Coordinates of C-alpha atoms in Angstrom, one line a residue:
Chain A
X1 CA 146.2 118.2 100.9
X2 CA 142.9 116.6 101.4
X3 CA 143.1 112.8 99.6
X4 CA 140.9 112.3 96.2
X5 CA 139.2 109.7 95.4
X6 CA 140.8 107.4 92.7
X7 CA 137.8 108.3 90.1
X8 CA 138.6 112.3 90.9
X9 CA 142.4 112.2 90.1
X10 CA 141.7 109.9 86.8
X11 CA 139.6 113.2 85.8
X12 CA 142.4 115.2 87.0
X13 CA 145.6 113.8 85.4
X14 CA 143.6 113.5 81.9
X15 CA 142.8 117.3 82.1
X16 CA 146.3 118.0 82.6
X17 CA 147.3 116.1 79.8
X18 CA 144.3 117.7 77.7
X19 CA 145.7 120.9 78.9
X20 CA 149.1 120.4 77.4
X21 CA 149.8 121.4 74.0
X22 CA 152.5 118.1 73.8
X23 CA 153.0 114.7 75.6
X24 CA 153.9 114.6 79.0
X25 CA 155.8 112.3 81.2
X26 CA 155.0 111.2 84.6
X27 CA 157.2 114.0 85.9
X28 CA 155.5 116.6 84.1
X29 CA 152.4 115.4 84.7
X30 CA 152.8 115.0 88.9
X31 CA 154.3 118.5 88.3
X32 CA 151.5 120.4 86.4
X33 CA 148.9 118.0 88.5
X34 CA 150.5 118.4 92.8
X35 CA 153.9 118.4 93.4
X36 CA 152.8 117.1 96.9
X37 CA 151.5 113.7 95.1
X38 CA 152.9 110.5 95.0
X39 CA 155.3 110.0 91.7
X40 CA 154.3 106.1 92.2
X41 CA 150.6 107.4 92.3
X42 CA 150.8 109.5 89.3
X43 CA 152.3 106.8 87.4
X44 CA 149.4 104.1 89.1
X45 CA 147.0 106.4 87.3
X46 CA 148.6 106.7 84.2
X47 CA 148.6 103.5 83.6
X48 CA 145.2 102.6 84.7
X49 CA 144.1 105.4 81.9
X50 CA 146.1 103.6 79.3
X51 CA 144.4 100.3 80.2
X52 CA 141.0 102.0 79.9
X53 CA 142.4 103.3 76.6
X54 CA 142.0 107.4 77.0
X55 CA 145.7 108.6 76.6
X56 CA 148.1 107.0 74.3
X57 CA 152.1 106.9 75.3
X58 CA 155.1 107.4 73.4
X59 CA 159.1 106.9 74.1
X60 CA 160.5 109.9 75.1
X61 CA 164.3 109.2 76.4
X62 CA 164.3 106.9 79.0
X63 CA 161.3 107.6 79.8
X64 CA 157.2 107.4 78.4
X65 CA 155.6 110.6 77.3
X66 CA 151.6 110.2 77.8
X67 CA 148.9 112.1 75.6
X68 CA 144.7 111.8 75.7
X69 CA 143.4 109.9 72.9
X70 CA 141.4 112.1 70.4
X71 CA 139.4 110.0 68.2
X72 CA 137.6 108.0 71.3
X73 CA 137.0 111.3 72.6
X74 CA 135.7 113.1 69.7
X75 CA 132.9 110.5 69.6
X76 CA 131.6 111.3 73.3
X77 CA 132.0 114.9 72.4
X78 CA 129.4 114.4 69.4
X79 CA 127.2 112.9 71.5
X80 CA 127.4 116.0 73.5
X81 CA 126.9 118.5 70.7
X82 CA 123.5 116.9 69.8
X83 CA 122.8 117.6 74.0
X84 CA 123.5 121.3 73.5
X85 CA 121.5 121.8 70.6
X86 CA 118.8 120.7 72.2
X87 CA 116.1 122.8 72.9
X88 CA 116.3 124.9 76.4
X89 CA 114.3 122.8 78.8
X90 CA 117.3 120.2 77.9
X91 CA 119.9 122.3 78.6
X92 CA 118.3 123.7 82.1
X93 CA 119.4 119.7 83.6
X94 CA 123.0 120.6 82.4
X95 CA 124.7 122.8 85.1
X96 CA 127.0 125.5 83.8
X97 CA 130.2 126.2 85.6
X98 CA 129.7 130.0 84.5
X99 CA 126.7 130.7 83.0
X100 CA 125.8 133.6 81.0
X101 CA 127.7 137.0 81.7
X102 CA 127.2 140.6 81.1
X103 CA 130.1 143.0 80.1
X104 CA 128.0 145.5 82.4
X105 CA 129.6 143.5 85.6
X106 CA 133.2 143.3 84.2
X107 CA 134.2 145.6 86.9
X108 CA 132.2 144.6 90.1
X109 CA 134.3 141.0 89.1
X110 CA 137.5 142.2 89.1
X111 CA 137.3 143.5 92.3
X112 CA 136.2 140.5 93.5
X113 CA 138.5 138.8 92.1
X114 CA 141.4 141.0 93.4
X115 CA 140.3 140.2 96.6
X116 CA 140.4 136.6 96.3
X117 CA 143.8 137.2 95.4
X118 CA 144.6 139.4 98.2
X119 CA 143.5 136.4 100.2
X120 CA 145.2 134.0 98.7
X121 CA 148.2 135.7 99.2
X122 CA 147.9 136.6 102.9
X123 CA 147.3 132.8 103.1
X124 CA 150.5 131.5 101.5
Chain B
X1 CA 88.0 127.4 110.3
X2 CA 87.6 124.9 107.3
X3 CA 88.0 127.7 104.7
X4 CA 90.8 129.1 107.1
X5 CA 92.5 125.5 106.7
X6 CA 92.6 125.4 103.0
X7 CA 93.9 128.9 102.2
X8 CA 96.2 128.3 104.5
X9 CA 98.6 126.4 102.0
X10 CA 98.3 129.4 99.5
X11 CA 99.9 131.5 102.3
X12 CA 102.3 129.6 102.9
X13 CA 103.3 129.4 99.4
X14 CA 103.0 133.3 99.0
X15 CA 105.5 133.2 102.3
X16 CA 107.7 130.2 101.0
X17 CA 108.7 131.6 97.9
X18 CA 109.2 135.2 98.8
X19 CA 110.5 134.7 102.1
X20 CA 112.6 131.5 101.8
X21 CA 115.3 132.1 99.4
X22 CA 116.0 135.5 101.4
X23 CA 116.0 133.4 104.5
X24 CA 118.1 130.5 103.6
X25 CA 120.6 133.4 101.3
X26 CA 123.5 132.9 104.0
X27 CA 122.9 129.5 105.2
X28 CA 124.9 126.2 103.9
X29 CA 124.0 126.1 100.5
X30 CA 123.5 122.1 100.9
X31 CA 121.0 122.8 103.4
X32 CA 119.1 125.8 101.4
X33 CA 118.7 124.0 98.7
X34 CA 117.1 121.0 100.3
X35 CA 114.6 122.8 102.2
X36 CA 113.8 125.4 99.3
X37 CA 113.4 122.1 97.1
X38 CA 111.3 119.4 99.5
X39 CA 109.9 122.3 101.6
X40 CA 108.6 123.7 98.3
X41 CA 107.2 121.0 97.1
X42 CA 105.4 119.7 100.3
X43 CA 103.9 123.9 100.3
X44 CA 102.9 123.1 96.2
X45 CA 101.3 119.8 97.0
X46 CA 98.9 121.0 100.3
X47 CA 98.2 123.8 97.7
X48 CA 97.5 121.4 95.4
X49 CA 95.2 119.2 97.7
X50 CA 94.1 122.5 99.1
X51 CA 92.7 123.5 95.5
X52 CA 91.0 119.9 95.4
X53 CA 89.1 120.2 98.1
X54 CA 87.9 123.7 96.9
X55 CA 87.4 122.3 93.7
X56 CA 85.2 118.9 95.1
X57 CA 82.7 121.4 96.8
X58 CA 82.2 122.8 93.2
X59 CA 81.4 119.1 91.9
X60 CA 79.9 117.8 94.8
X61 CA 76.9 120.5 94.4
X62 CA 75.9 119.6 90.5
X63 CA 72.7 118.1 90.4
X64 CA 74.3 114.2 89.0
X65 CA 77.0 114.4 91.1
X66 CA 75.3 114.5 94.1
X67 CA 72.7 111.5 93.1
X68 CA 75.8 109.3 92.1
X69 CA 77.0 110.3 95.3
X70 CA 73.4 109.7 97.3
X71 CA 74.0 113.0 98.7
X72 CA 71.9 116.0 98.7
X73 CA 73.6 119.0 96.9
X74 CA 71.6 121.9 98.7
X75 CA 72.6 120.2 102.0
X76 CA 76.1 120.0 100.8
X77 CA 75.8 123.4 99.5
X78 CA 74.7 124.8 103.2
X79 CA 77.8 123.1 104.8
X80 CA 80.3 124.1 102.3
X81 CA 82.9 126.3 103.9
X82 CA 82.8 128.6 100.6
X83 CA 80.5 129.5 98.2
X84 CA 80.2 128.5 94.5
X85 CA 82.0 130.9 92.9
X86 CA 85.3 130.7 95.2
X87 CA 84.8 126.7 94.5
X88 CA 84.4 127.2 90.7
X89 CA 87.5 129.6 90.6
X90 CA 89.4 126.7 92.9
X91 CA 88.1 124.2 90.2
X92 CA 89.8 126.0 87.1
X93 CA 93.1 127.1 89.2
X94 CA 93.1 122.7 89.7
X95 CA 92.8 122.1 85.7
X96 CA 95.5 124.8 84.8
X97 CA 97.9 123.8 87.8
X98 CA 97.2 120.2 87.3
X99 CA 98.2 120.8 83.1
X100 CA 101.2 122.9 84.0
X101 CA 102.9 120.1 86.3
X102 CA 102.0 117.5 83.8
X103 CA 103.5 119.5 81.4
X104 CA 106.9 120.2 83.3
X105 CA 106.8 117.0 84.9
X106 CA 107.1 115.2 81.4
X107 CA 109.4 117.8 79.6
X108 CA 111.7 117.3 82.6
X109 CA 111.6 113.2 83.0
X110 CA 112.2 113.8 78.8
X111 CA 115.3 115.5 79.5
X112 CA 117.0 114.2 81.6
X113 CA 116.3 110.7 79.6
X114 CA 118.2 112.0 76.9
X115 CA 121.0 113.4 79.4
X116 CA 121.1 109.7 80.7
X117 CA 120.8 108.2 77.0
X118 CA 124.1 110.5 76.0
X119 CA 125.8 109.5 79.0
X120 CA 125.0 105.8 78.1
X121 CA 126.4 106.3 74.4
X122 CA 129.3 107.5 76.3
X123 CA 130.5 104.8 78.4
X124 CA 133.1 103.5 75.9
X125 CA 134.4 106.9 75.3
X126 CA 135.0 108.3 78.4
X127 CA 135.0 105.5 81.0
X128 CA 137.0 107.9 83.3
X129 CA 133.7 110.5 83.4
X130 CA 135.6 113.2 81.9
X131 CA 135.0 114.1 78.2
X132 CA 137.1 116.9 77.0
X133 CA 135.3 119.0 73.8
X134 CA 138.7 119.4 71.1
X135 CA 137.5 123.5 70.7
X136 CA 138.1 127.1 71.2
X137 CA 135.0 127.7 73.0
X138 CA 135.4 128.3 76.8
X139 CA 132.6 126.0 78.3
X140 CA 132.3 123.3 81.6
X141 CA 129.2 121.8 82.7
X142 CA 127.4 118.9 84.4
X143 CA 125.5 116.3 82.3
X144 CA 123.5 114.0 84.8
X145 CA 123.5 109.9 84.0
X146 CA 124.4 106.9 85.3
X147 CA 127.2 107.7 86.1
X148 CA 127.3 111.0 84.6
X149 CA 129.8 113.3 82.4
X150 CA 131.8 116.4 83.0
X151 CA 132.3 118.0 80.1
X152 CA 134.9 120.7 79.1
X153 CA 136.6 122.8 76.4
X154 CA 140.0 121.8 75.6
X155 CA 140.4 125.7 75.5
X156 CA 139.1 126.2 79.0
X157 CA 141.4 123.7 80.3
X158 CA 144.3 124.9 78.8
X159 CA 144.2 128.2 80.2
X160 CA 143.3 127.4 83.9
X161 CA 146.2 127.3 86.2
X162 CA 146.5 123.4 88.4
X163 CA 144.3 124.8 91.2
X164 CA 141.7 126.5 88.9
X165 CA 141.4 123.2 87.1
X166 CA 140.9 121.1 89.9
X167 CA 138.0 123.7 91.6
X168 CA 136.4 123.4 87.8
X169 CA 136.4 119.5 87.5
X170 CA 135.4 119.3 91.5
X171 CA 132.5 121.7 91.6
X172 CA 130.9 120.5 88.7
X173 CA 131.5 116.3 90.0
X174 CA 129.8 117.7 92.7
X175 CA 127.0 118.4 91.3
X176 CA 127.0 115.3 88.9
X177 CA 127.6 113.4 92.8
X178 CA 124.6 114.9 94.8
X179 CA 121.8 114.6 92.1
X180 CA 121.9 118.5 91.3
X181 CA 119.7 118.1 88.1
X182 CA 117.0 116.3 90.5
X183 CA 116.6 119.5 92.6
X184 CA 116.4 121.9 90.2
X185 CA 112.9 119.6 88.7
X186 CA 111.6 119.4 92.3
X187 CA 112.0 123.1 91.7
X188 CA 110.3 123.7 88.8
X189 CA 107.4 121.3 89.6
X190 CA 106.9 123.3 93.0
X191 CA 106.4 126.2 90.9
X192 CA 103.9 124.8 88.1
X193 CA 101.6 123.5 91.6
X194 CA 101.6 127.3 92.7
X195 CA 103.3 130.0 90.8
X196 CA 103.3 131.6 94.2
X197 CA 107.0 129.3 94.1
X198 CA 108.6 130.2 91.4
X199 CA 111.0 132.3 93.0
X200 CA 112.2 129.1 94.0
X201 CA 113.5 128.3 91.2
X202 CA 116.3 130.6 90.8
X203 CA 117.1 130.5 94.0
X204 CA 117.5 126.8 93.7
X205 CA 119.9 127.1 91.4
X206 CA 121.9 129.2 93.1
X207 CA 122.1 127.0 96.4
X208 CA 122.8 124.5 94.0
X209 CA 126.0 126.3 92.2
X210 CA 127.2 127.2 96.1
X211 CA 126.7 123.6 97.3
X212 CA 128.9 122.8 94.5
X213 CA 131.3 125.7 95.0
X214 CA 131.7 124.6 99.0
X215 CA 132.3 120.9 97.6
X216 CA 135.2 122.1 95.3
X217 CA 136.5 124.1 98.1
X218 CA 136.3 121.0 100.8
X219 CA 138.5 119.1 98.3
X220 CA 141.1 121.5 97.1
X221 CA 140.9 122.9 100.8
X222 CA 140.9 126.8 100.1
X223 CA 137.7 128.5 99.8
X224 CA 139.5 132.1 98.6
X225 CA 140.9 129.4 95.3
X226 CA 137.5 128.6 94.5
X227 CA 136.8 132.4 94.3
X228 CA 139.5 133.1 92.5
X229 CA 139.1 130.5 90.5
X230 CA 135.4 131.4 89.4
X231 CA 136.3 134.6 88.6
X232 CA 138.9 133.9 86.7
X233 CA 136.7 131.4 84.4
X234 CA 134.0 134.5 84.4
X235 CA 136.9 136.5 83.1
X236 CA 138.2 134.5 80.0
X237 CA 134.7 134.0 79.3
X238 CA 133.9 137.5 78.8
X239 CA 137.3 138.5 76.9
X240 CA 137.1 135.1 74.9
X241 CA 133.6 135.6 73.9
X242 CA 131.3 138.5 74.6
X243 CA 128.4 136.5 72.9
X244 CA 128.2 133.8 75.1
X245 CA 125.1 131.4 74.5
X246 CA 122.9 131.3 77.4
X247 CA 123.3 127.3 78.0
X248 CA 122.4 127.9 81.7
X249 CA 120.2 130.2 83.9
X250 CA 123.3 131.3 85.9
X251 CA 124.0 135.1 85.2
X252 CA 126.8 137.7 86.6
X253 CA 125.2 138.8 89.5
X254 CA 124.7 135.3 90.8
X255 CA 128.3 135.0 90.0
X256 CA 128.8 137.5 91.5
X257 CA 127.1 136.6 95.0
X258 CA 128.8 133.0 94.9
X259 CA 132.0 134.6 95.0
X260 CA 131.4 136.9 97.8
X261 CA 130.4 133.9 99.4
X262 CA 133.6 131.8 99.1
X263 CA 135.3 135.1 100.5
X264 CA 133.1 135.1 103.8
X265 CA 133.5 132.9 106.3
X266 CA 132.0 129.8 106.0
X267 CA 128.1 129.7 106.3
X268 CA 126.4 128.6 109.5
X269 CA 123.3 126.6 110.3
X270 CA 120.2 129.4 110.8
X271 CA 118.2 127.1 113.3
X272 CA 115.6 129.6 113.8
X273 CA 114.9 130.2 110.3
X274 CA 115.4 126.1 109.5
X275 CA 112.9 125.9 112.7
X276 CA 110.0 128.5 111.7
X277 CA 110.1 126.7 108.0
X278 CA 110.0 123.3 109.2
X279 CA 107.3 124.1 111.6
X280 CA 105.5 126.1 109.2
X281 CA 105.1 123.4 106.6
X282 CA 104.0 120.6 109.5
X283 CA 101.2 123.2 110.8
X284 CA 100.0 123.8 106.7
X285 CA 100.3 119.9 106.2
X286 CA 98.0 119.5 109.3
X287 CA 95.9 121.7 108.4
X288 CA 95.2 120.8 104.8
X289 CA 94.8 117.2 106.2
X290 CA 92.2 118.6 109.1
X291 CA 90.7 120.4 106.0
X292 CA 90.0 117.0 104.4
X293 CA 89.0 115.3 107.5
X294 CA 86.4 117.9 107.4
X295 CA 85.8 117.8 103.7
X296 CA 84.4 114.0 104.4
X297 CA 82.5 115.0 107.4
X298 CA 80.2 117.4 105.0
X299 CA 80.1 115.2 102.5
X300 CA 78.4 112.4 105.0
X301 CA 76.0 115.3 106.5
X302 CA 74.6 116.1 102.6
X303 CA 74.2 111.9 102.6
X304 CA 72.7 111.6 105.6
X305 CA 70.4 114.8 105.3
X306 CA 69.6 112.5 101.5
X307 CA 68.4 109.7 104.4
X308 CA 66.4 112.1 106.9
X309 CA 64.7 113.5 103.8
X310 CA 63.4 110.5 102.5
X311 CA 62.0 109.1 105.9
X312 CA 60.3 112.1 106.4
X313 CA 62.6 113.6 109.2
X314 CA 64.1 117.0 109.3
X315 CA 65.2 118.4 105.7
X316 CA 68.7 119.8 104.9
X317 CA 69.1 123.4 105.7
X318 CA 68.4 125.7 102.5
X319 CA 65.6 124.0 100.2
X320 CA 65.9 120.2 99.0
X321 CA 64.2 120.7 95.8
X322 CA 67.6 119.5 93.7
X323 CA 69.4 117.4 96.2
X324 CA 67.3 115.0 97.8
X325 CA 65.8 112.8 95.6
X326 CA 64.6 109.1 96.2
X327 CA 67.3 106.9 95.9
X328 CA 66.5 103.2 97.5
X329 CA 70.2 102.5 98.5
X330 CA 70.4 105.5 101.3
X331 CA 66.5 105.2 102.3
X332 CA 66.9 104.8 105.9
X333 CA 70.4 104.3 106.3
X334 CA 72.8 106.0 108.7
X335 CA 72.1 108.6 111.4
X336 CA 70.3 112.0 110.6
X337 CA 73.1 114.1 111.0
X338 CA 72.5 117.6 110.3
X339 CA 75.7 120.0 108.8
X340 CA 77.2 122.1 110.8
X341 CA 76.1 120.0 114.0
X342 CA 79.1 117.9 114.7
X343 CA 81.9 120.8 114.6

């Protein structure tokens, strides 16, 4: 596994924990996140997203059970809402993941994405 | 060989955009877009200067022009490389490019300000660049800034395996990363200098979305997970939501074409093709240059022949009743060049 930059797995370990529909511990998180990874560097970036005050954490056992923090983020997401609304020359700057689909190629992309599978596969 | 010199550039954007994307289709998608982008706008700005120098012949031959100029216009007229109609035609393309570049120009700097302003607003919020949108809708994207935001659906990230999830957040930091939002502009202004370039434009964006997709797939290290994993997003999407706003320009078939490309083996570096272009814009920027090297030669033949006229020597070619008047700050100055003479 390639390393990540300490920036890219903050992003990653706070999707996971958006991801979740409950708190999850370090465990779970290194788990859901790369079993390969560091429990020590999980936990390093756990904490450093509870300093910058994204997740929240709560007793769980022995141990802490981490969740994002909803009301910071709901402001940032408002902010974002007014973005999209914008008119279209604003929204050709934002770059879509997936952009706009057509039912009409349903099929050509499932048998691509069979074959990605396929791939996968003979690669494990 | 002047007028040879200035369409030149509009060839070259006629080749550019049609031939360049289908050139480039296969290469590294870094590199593509880079010389679809820069090489386009170096074609749209000769065309540009190209259209100028056309344009300047027009001007150059009106009567008040040419006296604020101390050159004679009928001289000038005899040594222009085109006539007045193919100038006047060159002179309106000039206004209506020179509107449509303001125009995209300033709608672009506008959005991306407010891109960068929402970004800003955001610091306190998301200090970690991530900001995750508490909804059912199944959306991702890039919003450029200092530093900039990836934004996703809760809903998208709850149904994305750990691999798919990491190609998501890694393609589109990769475009936040290498300035994505700056190409696609270079784009669009290429194609308000010459239309002949708008092709450009989409195929831009899809170097960009592969440049992005081979990022994702350097840093997960699979390029068959990044495939999968864009075709399974592609999926949800059009089982979640069959009415999917069009926030984007990206469409199925593109989708399509990026995934076919993360199942090929990695692209190679088309020297030929990266060759030919690069050569093909130096000759078109020398040539436009030569062009206006030229440009100034005629313009001191019609002030000289103003000069020659006045002393008594020989007239301009054609008849000097408009262009050479008296003017007492050229009488007897410089050497009685005549047009044409010195090339």
């Amino acid at each position: 596994m390639a390393r990540r930059a300490a920036g890219t797995l903050e992003r990653e370990v706070l999707a996971v924990l958006w991801a979740a529909d409950r708190p999850l511990t370090a465990v779970e998180v290194q788990a859901e996140l790369d079993p390969d990874l560091a429990y020590t560097t999980v936990m390093t970036i756990l904490t450093r997203l509870l300093r910058k005050g994204v997740v929240t954490r709560e007793r769980d056992g022995r141990s802490y059970a981490f969740s994002p923090l909803v009301e910071d983020e709901a402001l940032a997401a408002n902010q974002m809402h007014a973005l999209l609304r914008a008119r279209r020359d604003r929204r050709a700057v934002l770059a879509q993941f997936v952009g706009r689909l057509d039912t009409d190629d349903e099929h050509l992309l499932a048998e691509l994405l069979n074959e990605a599978q396929s791939v996968d596969e003979d690669n494990r | 060989m002047t007028l040879l010199a200035l369409l030149l550039p509009l060839g070259l954007c006629a080749v550019y955009g049609a031939l360049g994307p289908r050139l480039l289709r296969h290469g590294p998608p870094a590199l593509a877009a880079r010389l679809l982008t820069l090489g386009g706008l170096a074609a749209g700005v000769c065309s540009f200067v190209s259209l100028g120098l056309l344009g300047f012949t027009f001007i150059a031959q009106l009567p008040d022009i040419a006296q604020r100029g101390h050159w004679s216009a009928a001289a000038f007229r005899a040594a222009s490389p085109v006539g007045r109609s193919v100038a006047f035609v060159a002179l309106a393309a000039l206004g209506f490019v020179t509107l449509a570049a303001v125009w995209v120009i300033a709608r672009r700097v506008w959005a991306v300000h407010r891109t960068y302003r929402a970004c800003r607003r955001m610091a306190d919020s998301s200090p970690t660049g991530l900001v995750v949108l508490d909804e059912d809708r199944l959306v991702a994207y890039a919003v450029p800034g200092r530093p900039g935001r990836v934004v996703v659906s809760r809903d998208l990230l709850a149904r994305l395996d750990r691999t798919e999830r990491r190609v998501l957040l890694a393609h589109e930091q990769a475009h936040l990363d290498n300035n994505h939002h700056w190409y696609k502009a270079g784009a669009a202004i290429a194609a308000a200098l010459n239309p002949l370039l708008t092709p450009l434009v989409p195929a831009v964006e899809l170097a960009l979305e592969r440049w992005a997709d081979e990022a994702a797939a350097t840093q997960i290290g699979s390029r068959s997970r990044v495939a999968r994993a864009l075709g399974r997003v592609a999926m949800l999407r059009l089982h979640a939501e069959p009415a999917v706003p069009p926030v984007a320009f990206g469409i199925t078939s593109q989708l399509a074409l990026r995934m076919r490309a993360m199942l090929d083996p990695p692209p190679r570096v088309p020297r030929i093709v990266v060759g030919a272009l690069v050569a093909s814009l130096l000759v078109t920027a020398a040539a436009t240059a030569g062009a206006g090297a030229r440009m100034e030669v005629v313009t001191d033949a019609a002030r000289s022949a103003v000069s020659c006229h006045i002393n008594g020597a020989l007239p301009a070619k054609g008849s000097p009743h408009n262009g050479a008047r008296a003017n007492p700050d050229t009488m007897g100055r410089g050497p009685c060049r005549i047009p044409g003479h010195e090339s």
